[in-house]
Amino acid sequence: MRRSHSGQASILLIALVGSMVACFAVAYSAGQLVNDKMRLVNAADAAAYSAATWEARSLNLQSYMNRAIVANEVALAQLVSLRSWSRYVATATGNAARVAQFIPPLSGPIRTLAQGWRSIDTTLQTTLPMVEASLSSWNVAVLANAESVAHQQAAIVAADLVGEVARRNEPRAQVTHATRLLEARNAAQWQNRFTDKYRRGSGDLGRFSSLLMDSRDGFTRSRRADLPVPVPLVDMARRGGTDLIGENTWRGVDTLSAHLNLLLTSVEVPIGWGAAEQQRVPVTQRGDHGGSLSRNPAASRLALRALRPARGYSGLPEIRDIITPSRRDNRTLRYSVALSLPASSVATADRLLMPAGLWAPDGSQHSLAPDMSADALHALGTAEVYFNRPQPRTDGRQEYPSLFNPYWHARLVDVSSEERALSAAARGLAVDPFSGAP
């Protein structure tokens, strides 16, 4: 009886050892899958964050270029203002010299002053237009073109970064059809749905024109003064200013007139006038020029009649800005990356210990290989580009996104259901397995 039951413990031991080996294989494979999945997710996150950071830096670079263009345009307006004011002073001193010739004590000094300022004015009218033309040409030919190149290259460089960063973080990671599909979506959003180029003649540059007018310094905006006169019924009005006329002209006008306030009317006596203009093409519109045309119309007509415009202006540059900047929202730009890791590169137990699988007592063979979608691990990573001012404005107002302030940043965000569904279709899945997850 003892001999007939011998060996039963060995059978149980073999079954126990087999079960332990199977459990060990499952645990080892699960650990390898979790570890490689985490590495792949980290690589996808790093790639998405790097690409979004590059796009944020490109937006900041374009913002700096727009600010440089604004600074150059304002400097050009200041030079036009200086020429207009210089011509006004030359006219006023010349008129004063003609009147002073009847006053011998004043005739000599005023005539010397008029002659000296006429020489200064001649020099300014000769040299400053060349400087103005250089500033305008630099804006259009260099800064605006560099801004366009930066915009066009950003999407290409960001896509290259995805592959490079992914390989540095996980050398086994592969770029698949899902990756290319998301890259096309990312590029389309960057090119067509976030920023736009404002072209001349389309009305798009109106906001930029208003910004330039608001950016003028006090001397350029309004050279206005009401001079005291110790004579009853006489006002002395000094008016002047430099305005952007349309998209193609900076014009400055300066006048000084005495106004005789009679009983039923007022008589204007022009004393000094001057104007300067830097244009690309002739324009028919007129500006306000610090109220010169309304307060001193006679002197303004004399100034505009004597005006000889310079033709070195290249017009307003065709800059880039956020699409529909009038929208008051904190818009963002998403960048998504999909990566995969082939099942053959995951060191699971079935590949290391039991490539042939397990044999059942009935003679059937069972594989321990984990079931993977499209025979690979997959990971999605998403980052977004957002606008955030580092410190609140001093006036307490909220600042919305634009390409005039370099406050663009990047951060990782949750993957959306749309991005999961898009990548699932590229992997050959009809339904995203995580579509029900929050």
CSV table of C-alpha atoms in Angstrom, one decimal:
chain,number,residue,atom,x,y,z
A,1,MET,CA,0.0,0.0,0.0
A,2,ARG,CA,2.9,2.4,0.8
A,3,ARG,CA,4.6,1.6,-2.5
A,4,SER,CA,1.4,2.3,-4.5
A,5,HIS,CA,1.2,5.9,-3.2
A,6,SER,CA,4.8,6.8,-3.7
A,7,GLY,CA,5.5,9.8,-6.0
A,8,GLN,CA,2.2,11.7,-5.3
A,9,ALA,CA,4.1,14.5,-3.5
A,10,SER,CA,6.3,14.9,-6.5
A,11,ILE,CA,3.3,15.5,-8.8
A,12,LEU,CA,2.0,18.1,-6.4
A,13,LEU,CA,5.4,19.7,-6.1
A,14,ILE,CA,5.8,19.9,-9.9
A,15,ALA,CA,2.3,21.5,-10.1
A,16,LEU,CA,3.2,24.0,-7.4
A,17,VAL,CA,6.5,24.9,-9.0
A,18,GLY,CA,4.8,25.3,-12.4
A,19,SER,CA,2.2,27.6,-10.8
A,20,MET,CA,5.0,29.6,-9.2
A,21,VAL,CA,6.9,29.9,-12.4
A,22,ALA,CA,3.7,31.0,-14.2
A,23,CYS,CA,3.0,33.6,-11.5
A,24,PHE,CA,6.6,34.8,-11.6
A,25,ALA,CA,6.4,35.1,-15.4
A,26,VAL,CA,3.2,37.1,-15.2
A,27,ALA,CA,4.6,39.3,-12.5
A,28,TYR,CA,7.9,39.8,-14.3
A,29,SER,CA,6.1,40.6,-17.6
A,30,ALA,CA,3.7,43.0,-15.9
A,31,GLY,CA,6.6,44.8,-14.3
A,32,GLN,CA,8.4,45.1,-17.6
A,33,LEU,CA,5.3,46.3,-19.4
A,34,VAL,CA,4.6,48.9,-16.7
A,35,ASN,CA,8.3,50.1,-16.7
A,36,ASP,CA,8.5,50.4,-20.5
A,37,LYS,CA,5.1,52.0,-20.6
A,38,MET,CA,6.2,54.7,-18.1
A,39,ARG,CA,9.4,55.3,-20.1
A,40,LEU,CA,7.4,55.6,-23.3
A,41,VAL,CA,4.9,58.0,-21.7
A,42,ASN,CA,7.8,60.1,-20.3
A,43,ALA,CA,9.4,60.2,-23.8
A,44,ALA,CA,6.1,61.3,-25.3
A,45,ASP,CA,5.6,64.0,-22.7
A,46,ALA,CA,9.2,65.2,-23.1
A,47,ALA,CA,8.8,65.3,-26.9
A,48,ALA,CA,5.5,67.2,-26.7
A,49,TYR,CA,6.8,69.7,-24.1
A,50,SER,CA,10.0,70.3,-26.2
A,51,ALA,CA,8.0,71.0,-29.3
A,52,ALA,CA,5.6,73.3,-27.5
A,53,THR,CA,8.5,75.1,-25.9
A,54,TRP,CA,10.0,75.7,-29.3
A,55,GLU,CA,6.7,77.1,-30.6
A,56,ALA,CA,6.4,79.4,-27.5
A,57,ARG,CA,10.0,80.6,-28.1
A,58,SER,CA,9.1,81.3,-31.8
A,59,LEU,CA,6.1,83.3,-30.7
A,60,ASN,CA,8.2,85.3,-28.3
A,61,LEU,CA,10.8,85.9,-31.0
A,62,GLN,CA,8.1,87.2,-33.3
A,63,SER,CA,6.8,89.4,-30.4
A,64,TYR,CA,10.3,90.9,-30.0
A,65,MET,CA,10.5,91.6,-33.7
A,66,ASN,CA,7.1,93.3,-33.7
A,67,ARG,CA,8.2,95.4,-30.8
A,68,ALA,CA,11.4,96.3,-32.7
A,69,ILE,CA,9.3,97.3,-35.7
A,70,VAL,CA,7.1,99.5,-33.5
A,71,ALA,CA,10.2,101.2,-32.1
A,72,ASN,CA,11.7,101.8,-35.5
A,73,GLU,CA,8.4,103.2,-36.9
A,74,VAL,CA,8.1,105.5,-33.9
A,75,ALA,CA,11.7,106.6,-34.4
A,76,LEU,CA,10.9,107.3,-38.0
A,77,ALA,CA,7.9,109.4,-36.9
A,78,GLN,CA,10.2,111.4,-34.5
A,79,LEU,CA,12.6,112.2,-37.4
A,80,VAL,CA,9.7,113.4,-39.6
A,81,SER,CA,8.5,115.5,-36.6
A,82,LEU,CA,12.0,117.0,-36.2
A,83,ARG,CA,12.1,118.0,-39.9
A,84,SER,CA,8.6,119.5,-39.8
A,85,TRP,CA,9.4,121.5,-36.6
A,86,SER,CA,12.8,122.6,-38.1
A,87,ARG,CA,11.0,123.9,-41.2
A,88,TYR,CA,8.5,125.7,-39.1
A,89,VAL,CA,11.3,127.4,-37.0
A,90,ALA,CA,13.1,128.4,-40.3
A,91,THR,CA,9.9,129.9,-41.6
A,92,ALA,CA,9.0,131.7,-38.4
A,93,THR,CA,12.5,133.2,-38.0
A,94,GLY,CA,12.6,134.2,-41.6
A,95,ASN,CA,9.3,136.0,-41.2
A,96,ALA,CA,10.5,137.6,-38.0
A,97,ALA,CA,13.7,138.8,-39.8
A,98,ARG,CA,11.6,140.5,-42.5
A,99,VAL,CA,9.6,142.3,-39.8
A,100,ALA,CA,12.6,143.2,-37.7
A,101,GLN,CA,14.3,145.0,-40.6
A,102,PHE,CA,12.2,147.9,-39.7
A,103,ILE,CA,13.4,147.8,-36.1
A,104,PRO,CA,17.2,148.5,-36.3
A,105,PRO,CA,18.2,147.2,-32.8
A,106,LEU,CA,16.6,143.8,-33.6
A,107,SER,CA,17.3,143.5,-37.3
A,108,GLY,CA,20.9,142.2,-37.0
A,109,PRO,CA,20.4,139.5,-34.3
A,110,ILE,CA,17.2,138.1,-35.8
A,111,ARG,CA,18.6,138.0,-39.3
A,112,THR,CA,21.7,136.1,-38.0
A,113,LEU,CA,19.4,133.7,-36.2
A,114,ALA,CA,17.3,133.2,-39.3
A,115,GLN,CA,20.3,132.5,-41.5
A,116,GLY,CA,21.8,130.1,-39.0
A,117,TRP,CA,18.7,128.1,-38.6
A,118,ARG,CA,18.2,128.0,-42.3
A,119,SER,CA,21.5,126.3,-42.6
A,120,ILE,CA,20.5,123.8,-39.9
A,121,ASP,CA,17.2,123.2,-41.6
A,122,THR,CA,18.9,122.5,-44.9
A,123,THR,CA,21.1,119.9,-43.3
A,124,LEU,CA,18.3,118.2,-41.5
A,125,GLN,CA,16.1,118.2,-44.6
A,126,THR,CA,19.0,116.6,-46.6
A,127,THR,CA,20.2,113.9,-44.2
A,128,LEU,CA,17.2,112.8,-42.1
A,129,PRO,CA,15.2,111.4,-45.1
A,130,MET,CA,18.0,108.9,-45.7
A,131,VAL,CA,17.9,107.7,-42.1
A,132,GLU,CA,14.1,107.4,-42.3
A,133,ALA,CA,14.3,105.4,-45.4
A,134,SER,CA,16.9,103.1,-43.8
A,135,LEU,CA,14.7,102.5,-40.8
A,136,SER,CA,11.7,101.7,-43.0
A,137,SER,CA,13.7,99.4,-45.2
A,138,TRP,CA,15.1,97.5,-42.2
A,139,ASN,CA,11.6,97.0,-40.9
A,140,VAL,CA,10.2,95.6,-44.2
A,141,ALA,CA,13.2,93.8,-45.7
A,142,VAL,CA,14.8,92.4,-42.5
A,143,LEU,CA,12.5,92.3,-39.4
A,144,ALA,CA,9.2,91.4,-41.2
A,145,ASN,CA,10.9,88.8,-43.4
A,146,ALA,CA,12.7,87.3,-40.4
A,147,GLU,CA,9.4,87.1,-38.6
A,148,SER,CA,7.9,85.2,-41.5
A,149,VAL,CA,10.9,82.8,-41.6
A,150,ALA,CA,10.6,82.2,-37.9
A,151,HIS,CA,7.0,81.4,-38.2
A,152,GLN,CA,7.4,79.0,-41.2
A,153,GLN,CA,10.4,77.1,-39.6
A,154,ALA,CA,8.8,76.7,-36.2
A,155,ALA,CA,6.5,73.8,-37.2
A,156,ILE,CA,9.4,72.0,-39.0
A,157,VAL,CA,11.8,72.3,-36.2
A,158,ALA,CA,9.2,71.3,-33.6
A,159,ALA,CA,8.5,68.1,-35.6
A,160,ASP,CA,12.2,67.3,-35.8
A,161,LEU,CA,12.5,67.9,-32.0
A,162,VAL,CA,9.8,65.2,-31.4
A,163,GLY,CA,11.9,62.5,-33.0
A,164,GLU,CA,15.2,63.7,-31.4
A,165,VAL,CA,13.8,64.1,-27.9
A,166,ALA,CA,11.9,60.8,-28.1
A,167,ARG,CA,15.1,58.9,-29.1
A,168,ARG,CA,17.2,60.6,-26.3
A,169,ASN,CA,14.6,59.6,-23.7
A,170,GLU,CA,13.7,56.1,-25.1
A,171,PRO,CA,15.9,54.8,-27.9
A,172,ARG,CA,13.5,52.0,-28.7
A,173,ALA,CA,10.6,54.5,-29.3
A,174,GLN,CA,9.3,54.6,-32.8
A,175,VAL,CA,7.4,57.2,-34.8
A,176,THR,CA,4.3,55.7,-36.4
A,177,HIS,CA,1.5,56.7,-38.6
A,178,ALA,CA,-0.3,58.1,-35.5
A,179,THR,CA,2.6,60.3,-34.9
A,180,ARG,CA,2.6,61.7,-38.4
A,181,LEU,CA,-1.2,62.2,-38.2
A,182,LEU,CA,-0.8,64.3,-35.1
A,183,GLU,CA,2.1,66.2,-36.6
A,184,ALA,CA,0.0,67.2,-39.5
A,185,ARG,CA,-2.7,68.3,-37.1
A,186,ASN,CA,-0.2,70.3,-35.0
A,187,ALA,CA,1.2,72.0,-38.1
A,188,ALA,CA,-2.2,72.9,-39.4
A,189,GLN,CA,-3.1,74.5,-36.1
A,190,TRP,CA,0.2,76.4,-36.1
A,191,GLN,CA,0.0,77.6,-39.7
A,192,ASN,CA,-3.7,78.4,-40.1
A,193,ARG,CA,-5.6,78.6,-36.8
A,194,PHE,CA,-3.5,80.6,-34.4
A,195,THR,CA,-1.7,83.5,-36.0
A,196,ASP,CA,-2.1,85.4,-39.3
A,197,LYS,CA,-0.1,87.7,-41.5
A,198,TYR,CA,-1.6,91.2,-41.8
A,199,ARG,CA,-1.4,92.3,-45.4
A,200,ARG,CA,-1.4,95.8,-46.9
A,201,GLY,CA,-4.7,96.9,-48.6
A,202,SER,CA,-6.8,94.4,-46.8
A,203,GLY,CA,-7.7,96.5,-43.7
A,204,ASP,CA,-5.8,94.1,-41.4
A,205,LEU,CA,-3.1,96.7,-40.6
A,206,GLY,CA,-5.7,99.0,-39.1
A,207,ARG,CA,-5.0,97.7,-35.6
A,208,PHE,CA,-1.3,98.0,-36.1
A,209,SER,CA,-1.7,101.6,-37.3
A,210,SER,CA,-3.7,102.4,-34.2
A,211,LEU,CA,-1.0,100.9,-32.0
A,212,LEU,CA,1.7,103.0,-33.7
A,213,MET,CA,-0.3,106.1,-33.2
A,214,ASP,CA,-0.7,105.3,-29.5
A,215,SER,CA,3.0,104.6,-29.2
A,216,ARG,CA,4.1,108.1,-30.3
A,217,ASP,CA,5.9,110.1,-27.7
A,218,GLY,CA,4.6,113.5,-26.6
A,219,PHE,CA,6.6,115.6,-29.0
A,220,THR,CA,5.5,113.5,-32.0
A,221,ARG,CA,1.9,113.3,-31.0
A,222,SER,CA,1.1,116.9,-30.3
A,223,ARG,CA,3.3,120.0,-30.3
A,224,ARG,CA,0.6,122.3,-28.9
A,225,ALA,CA,0.9,125.5,-26.9
A,226,ASP,CA,-1.2,128.7,-26.5
A,227,LEU,CA,1.2,131.6,-26.1
A,228,PRO,CA,0.3,134.6,-23.9
A,229,VAL,CA,0.1,137.9,-25.8
A,230,PRO,CA,-0.1,141.2,-23.9
A,231,VAL,CA,-2.5,142.5,-26.5
A,232,PRO,CA,-6.3,142.5,-26.1
A,233,LEU,CA,-8.4,140.4,-28.5
A,234,VAL,CA,-5.3,138.6,-29.8
A,235,ASP,CA,-4.5,134.9,-29.3
A,236,MET,CA,-1.3,133.2,-30.3
A,237,ALA,CA,-1.8,129.5,-31.2
A,238,ARG,CA,1.0,127.0,-31.7
A,239,ARG,CA,-0.2,123.7,-33.1
A,240,GLY,CA,1.7,120.7,-34.6
A,241,GLY,CA,1.8,116.9,-34.7
A,242,THR,CA,2.9,113.9,-36.8
A,243,ASP,CA,0.3,111.3,-38.0
A,244,LEU,CA,0.4,108.1,-39.8
A,245,ILE,CA,-1.8,108.6,-42.9
A,246,GLY,CA,-3.2,105.2,-44.1
A,247,GLU,CA,-0.5,102.5,-44.5
A,248,ASN,CA,2.0,104.5,-46.6
A,249,THR,CA,2.8,107.9,-45.2
A,250,TRP,CA,4.1,109.6,-42.1
A,251,ARG,CA,3.3,113.4,-42.2
A,252,GLY,CA,4.1,116.2,-39.8
A,253,VAL,CA,2.7,119.7,-39.8
A,254,ASP,CA,3.7,122.6,-37.5
A,255,THR,CA,2.1,126.1,-37.5
A,256,LEU,CA,2.0,129.3,-35.4
A,257,SER,CA,-0.7,131.8,-36.0
A,258,ALA,CA,-2.0,135.0,-34.4
A,259,HIS,CA,-5.8,135.2,-34.2
A,260,LEU,CA,-7.5,138.6,-34.1
A,261,ASN,CA,-10.8,138.1,-32.3
A,262,LEU,CA,-13.2,140.6,-33.8
A,263,LEU,CA,-16.8,141.1,-33.0
A,264,LEU,CA,-18.4,138.6,-35.5
A,265,THR,CA,-15.3,136.8,-36.8
A,266,SER,CA,-11.7,135.9,-36.2
A,267,VAL,CA,-8.9,136.7,-38.5
A,268,GLU,CA,-5.8,134.3,-38.7
A,269,VAL,CA,-2.4,135.8,-39.3
A,270,PRO,CA,0.1,133.0,-40.1
A,271,ILE,CA,3.5,133.6,-38.4
A,272,GLY,CA,5.3,130.3,-39.0
A,273,TRP,CA,4.6,127.0,-40.7
A,274,GLY,CA,6.4,123.9,-41.8
A,275,ALA,CA,5.6,120.3,-42.9
A,276,ALA,CA,7.5,117.1,-43.6
A,277,GLU,CA,6.4,113.8,-45.1
A,278,GLN,CA,7.9,110.4,-45.7
A,279,GLN,CA,5.7,108.4,-48.1
A,280,ARG,CA,5.6,105.2,-50.1
A,281,VAL,CA,2.8,106.4,-52.5
A,282,PRO,CA,0.9,109.7,-52.5
A,283,VAL,CA,-2.2,109.8,-50.3
A,284,THR,CA,-5.2,112.1,-50.3
A,285,GLN,CA,-6.2,111.8,-46.7
A,286,ARG,CA,-5.2,114.3,-44.0
A,287,GLY,CA,-4.5,113.9,-40.4
A,288,ASP,CA,-5.2,115.9,-37.3
A,289,HIS,CA,-1.6,117.0,-36.7
A,290,GLY,CA,-2.2,118.1,-33.1
A,291,GLY,CA,-5.2,120.3,-34.2
A,292,SER,CA,-3.1,122.3,-36.6
A,293,LEU,CA,-5.6,122.0,-39.6
A,294,SER,CA,-8.6,123.0,-37.4
A,295,ARG,CA,-7.0,125.7,-35.3
A,296,ASN,CA,-4.6,127.3,-37.8
A,297,PRO,CA,-6.1,126.4,-41.2
A,298,ALA,CA,-4.4,129.3,-43.1
A,299,ALA,CA,-0.9,128.4,-41.8
A,300,SER,CA,-1.6,124.7,-42.4
A,301,ARG,CA,-2.5,125.4,-46.0
A,302,LEU,CA,0.8,127.3,-46.5
A,303,ALA,CA,2.7,124.4,-44.9
A,304,LEU,CA,1.1,121.7,-47.0
A,305,ARG,CA,1.5,123.9,-50.2
A,306,ALA,CA,5.3,124.1,-49.6
A,307,LEU,CA,5.6,120.5,-48.6
A,308,ARG,CA,8.0,118.3,-50.7
A,309,PRO,CA,7.5,114.7,-49.6
A,310,ALA,CA,10.4,112.3,-49.4
A,311,ARG,CA,9.7,109.0,-51.2
A,312,GLY,CA,11.9,106.5,-49.2
A,313,TYR,CA,9.2,105.0,-47.0
A,314,SER,CA,8.5,101.3,-47.6
A,315,GLY,CA,5.1,101.3,-46.0
A,316,LEU,CA,3.9,99.5,-42.9
A,317,PRO,CA,5.5,96.1,-42.6
A,318,GLU,CA,3.2,93.1,-43.0
A,319,ILE,CA,3.5,91.8,-39.5
A,320,ARG,CA,2.0,88.7,-37.9
A,321,ASP,CA,-0.4,88.7,-35.0
A,322,ILE,CA,-3.0,86.5,-33.3
A,323,ILE,CA,-6.0,85.7,-35.4
A,324,THR,CA,-9.0,87.9,-34.5
A,325,PRO,CA,-7.1,89.8,-31.7
A,326,SER,CA,-10.4,91.5,-30.7
A,327,ARG,CA,-11.4,88.2,-29.0
A,328,ARG,CA,-11.1,88.5,-25.3
A,329,ASP,CA,-10.1,85.0,-24.3
A,330,ASN,CA,-6.9,83.2,-23.1
A,331,ARG,CA,-6.5,81.0,-26.2
A,332,THR,CA,-3.9,78.2,-26.2
A,333,LEU,CA,-2.2,76.1,-28.8
A,334,ARG,CA,-1.9,72.3,-28.2
A,335,TYR,CA,0.9,70.0,-29.4
A,336,SER,CA,0.3,66.3,-29.3
A,337,VAL,CA,2.8,63.4,-29.8
A,338,ALA,CA,2.1,59.7,-30.2
A,339,LEU,CA,4.9,57.1,-29.8
A,340,SER,CA,5.0,53.3,-29.9
A,341,LEU,CA,7.3,50.6,-28.6
A,342,PRO,CA,7.3,47.3,-30.6
A,343,ALA,CA,6.4,44.3,-28.5
A,344,SER,CA,9.6,42.6,-29.7
A,345,SER,CA,11.7,45.1,-27.8
A,346,VAL,CA,9.9,44.6,-24.5
A,347,ALA,CA,11.8,42.0,-22.4
A,348,THR,CA,8.9,40.0,-21.1
A,349,ALA,CA,9.2,36.5,-19.6
A,350,ASP,CA,7.9,34.8,-22.6
A,351,ARG,CA,10.8,36.1,-24.7
A,352,LEU,CA,13.5,35.6,-22.1
A,353,LEU,CA,12.5,32.3,-20.5
A,354,MET,CA,9.7,30.6,-22.4
A,355,PRO,CA,9.6,31.7,-26.1
A,356,ALA,CA,7.7,28.6,-26.9
A,357,GLY,CA,5.1,29.1,-24.2
A,358,LEU,CA,3.7,26.6,-21.7
A,359,TRP,CA,2.6,23.0,-22.6
A,360,ALA,CA,-0.7,21.9,-20.9
A,361,PRO,CA,-1.2,18.3,-19.7
A,362,ASP,CA,-3.5,17.8,-22.7
A,363,GLY,CA,-0.6,18.6,-25.0
A,364,SER,CA,-1.8,22.1,-26.0
A,365,GLN,CA,0.6,25.0,-26.1
A,366,HIS,CA,-0.2,28.4,-24.4
A,367,SER,CA,1.8,31.5,-25.1
A,368,LEU,CA,2.6,33.9,-22.2
A,369,ALA,CA,3.1,36.9,-24.5
A,370,PRO,CA,0.9,39.8,-23.4
A,371,ASP,CA,-1.8,40.9,-25.8
A,372,MET,CA,-0.9,44.4,-27.2
A,373,SER,CA,-2.7,46.6,-29.6
A,374,ALA,CA,-1.0,46.4,-33.0
A,375,ASP,CA,1.7,44.3,-31.3
A,376,ALA,CA,3.2,47.4,-29.5
A,377,LEU,CA,3.0,49.7,-26.5
A,378,HIS,CA,1.5,53.1,-27.3
A,379,ALA,CA,1.8,56.5,-25.5
A,380,LEU,CA,0.3,59.9,-26.0
A,381,GLY,CA,1.7,63.2,-24.7
A,382,THR,CA,0.2,66.7,-25.0
A,383,ALA,CA,1.6,70.1,-24.1
A,384,GLU,CA,0.1,73.5,-24.7
A,385,VAL,CA,1.4,77.0,-25.5
A,386,TYR,CA,-0.2,79.6,-23.4
A,387,PHE,CA,0.1,83.4,-22.7
A,388,ASN,CA,0.8,84.6,-19.2
A,389,ARG,CA,2.0,87.9,-18.0
A,390,PRO,CA,4.6,87.4,-15.2
A,391,GLN,CA,3.3,90.3,-13.2
A,392,PRO,CA,-0.1,92.1,-13.3
A,393,ARG,CA,-0.5,95.3,-15.2
A,394,THR,CA,-0.1,98.5,-13.2
A,395,ASP,CA,-3.5,99.7,-14.5
A,396,GLY,CA,-5.2,96.6,-13.2
A,397,ARG,CA,-6.5,95.6,-16.7
A,398,GLN,CA,-6.2,92.0,-18.0
A,399,GLU,CA,-3.8,91.5,-20.9
A,400,TYR,CA,-4.9,89.0,-23.5
A,401,PRO,CA,-2.7,87.1,-25.9
A,402,SER,CA,-0.9,89.0,-28.7
A,403,LEU,CA,2.3,89.0,-30.7
A,404,PHE,CA,3.5,92.3,-29.2
A,405,ASN,CA,4.5,91.0,-25.7
A,406,PRO,CA,6.8,88.0,-25.2
A,407,TYR,CA,4.9,86.2,-22.5
A,408,TRP,CA,4.4,82.8,-24.2
A,409,HIS,CA,5.1,79.7,-22.2
A,410,ALA,CA,4.7,75.9,-22.5
A,411,ARG,CA,3.2,73.3,-20.0
A,412,LEU,CA,2.1,69.7,-20.1
A,413,VAL,CA,-1.7,69.1,-20.1
A,414,ASP,CA,-4.0,66.1,-20.1
A,415,VAL,CA,-4.6,64.3,-23.4
A,416,SER,CA,-8.0,65.0,-24.7
A,417,SER,CA,-10.6,62.4,-25.9
A,418,GLU,CA,-10.3,63.8,-29.4
A,419,GLU,CA,-6.5,63.2,-29.5
A,420,ARG,CA,-7.0,59.7,-28.1
A,421,ALA,CA,-9.6,58.9,-30.7
A,422,LEU,CA,-7.5,60.3,-33.5
A,423,SER,CA,-4.5,58.2,-32.5
A,424,ALA,CA,-6.7,55.1,-32.0
A,425,ALA,CA,-7.9,55.3,-35.6
A,426,ALA,CA,-4.3,55.5,-36.8
A,427,ARG,CA,-3.5,52.3,-34.8
A,428,GLY,CA,-6.4,50.5,-36.6
A,429,LEU,CA,-8.7,50.6,-33.6
A,430,ALA,CA,-12.4,51.4,-34.2
A,431,VAL,CA,-12.9,52.7,-30.7
A,432,ASP,CA,-10.5,54.4,-28.3
A,433,PRO,CA,-10.2,51.9,-25.4
A,434,PHE,CA,-9.9,54.8,-23.0
A,435,SER,CA,-12.8,56.8,-24.4
A,436,GLY,CA,-14.9,56.3,-21.3
A,437,ALA,CA,-12.1,57.5,-19.0
A,438,PRO,CA,-12.2,61.0,-17.6
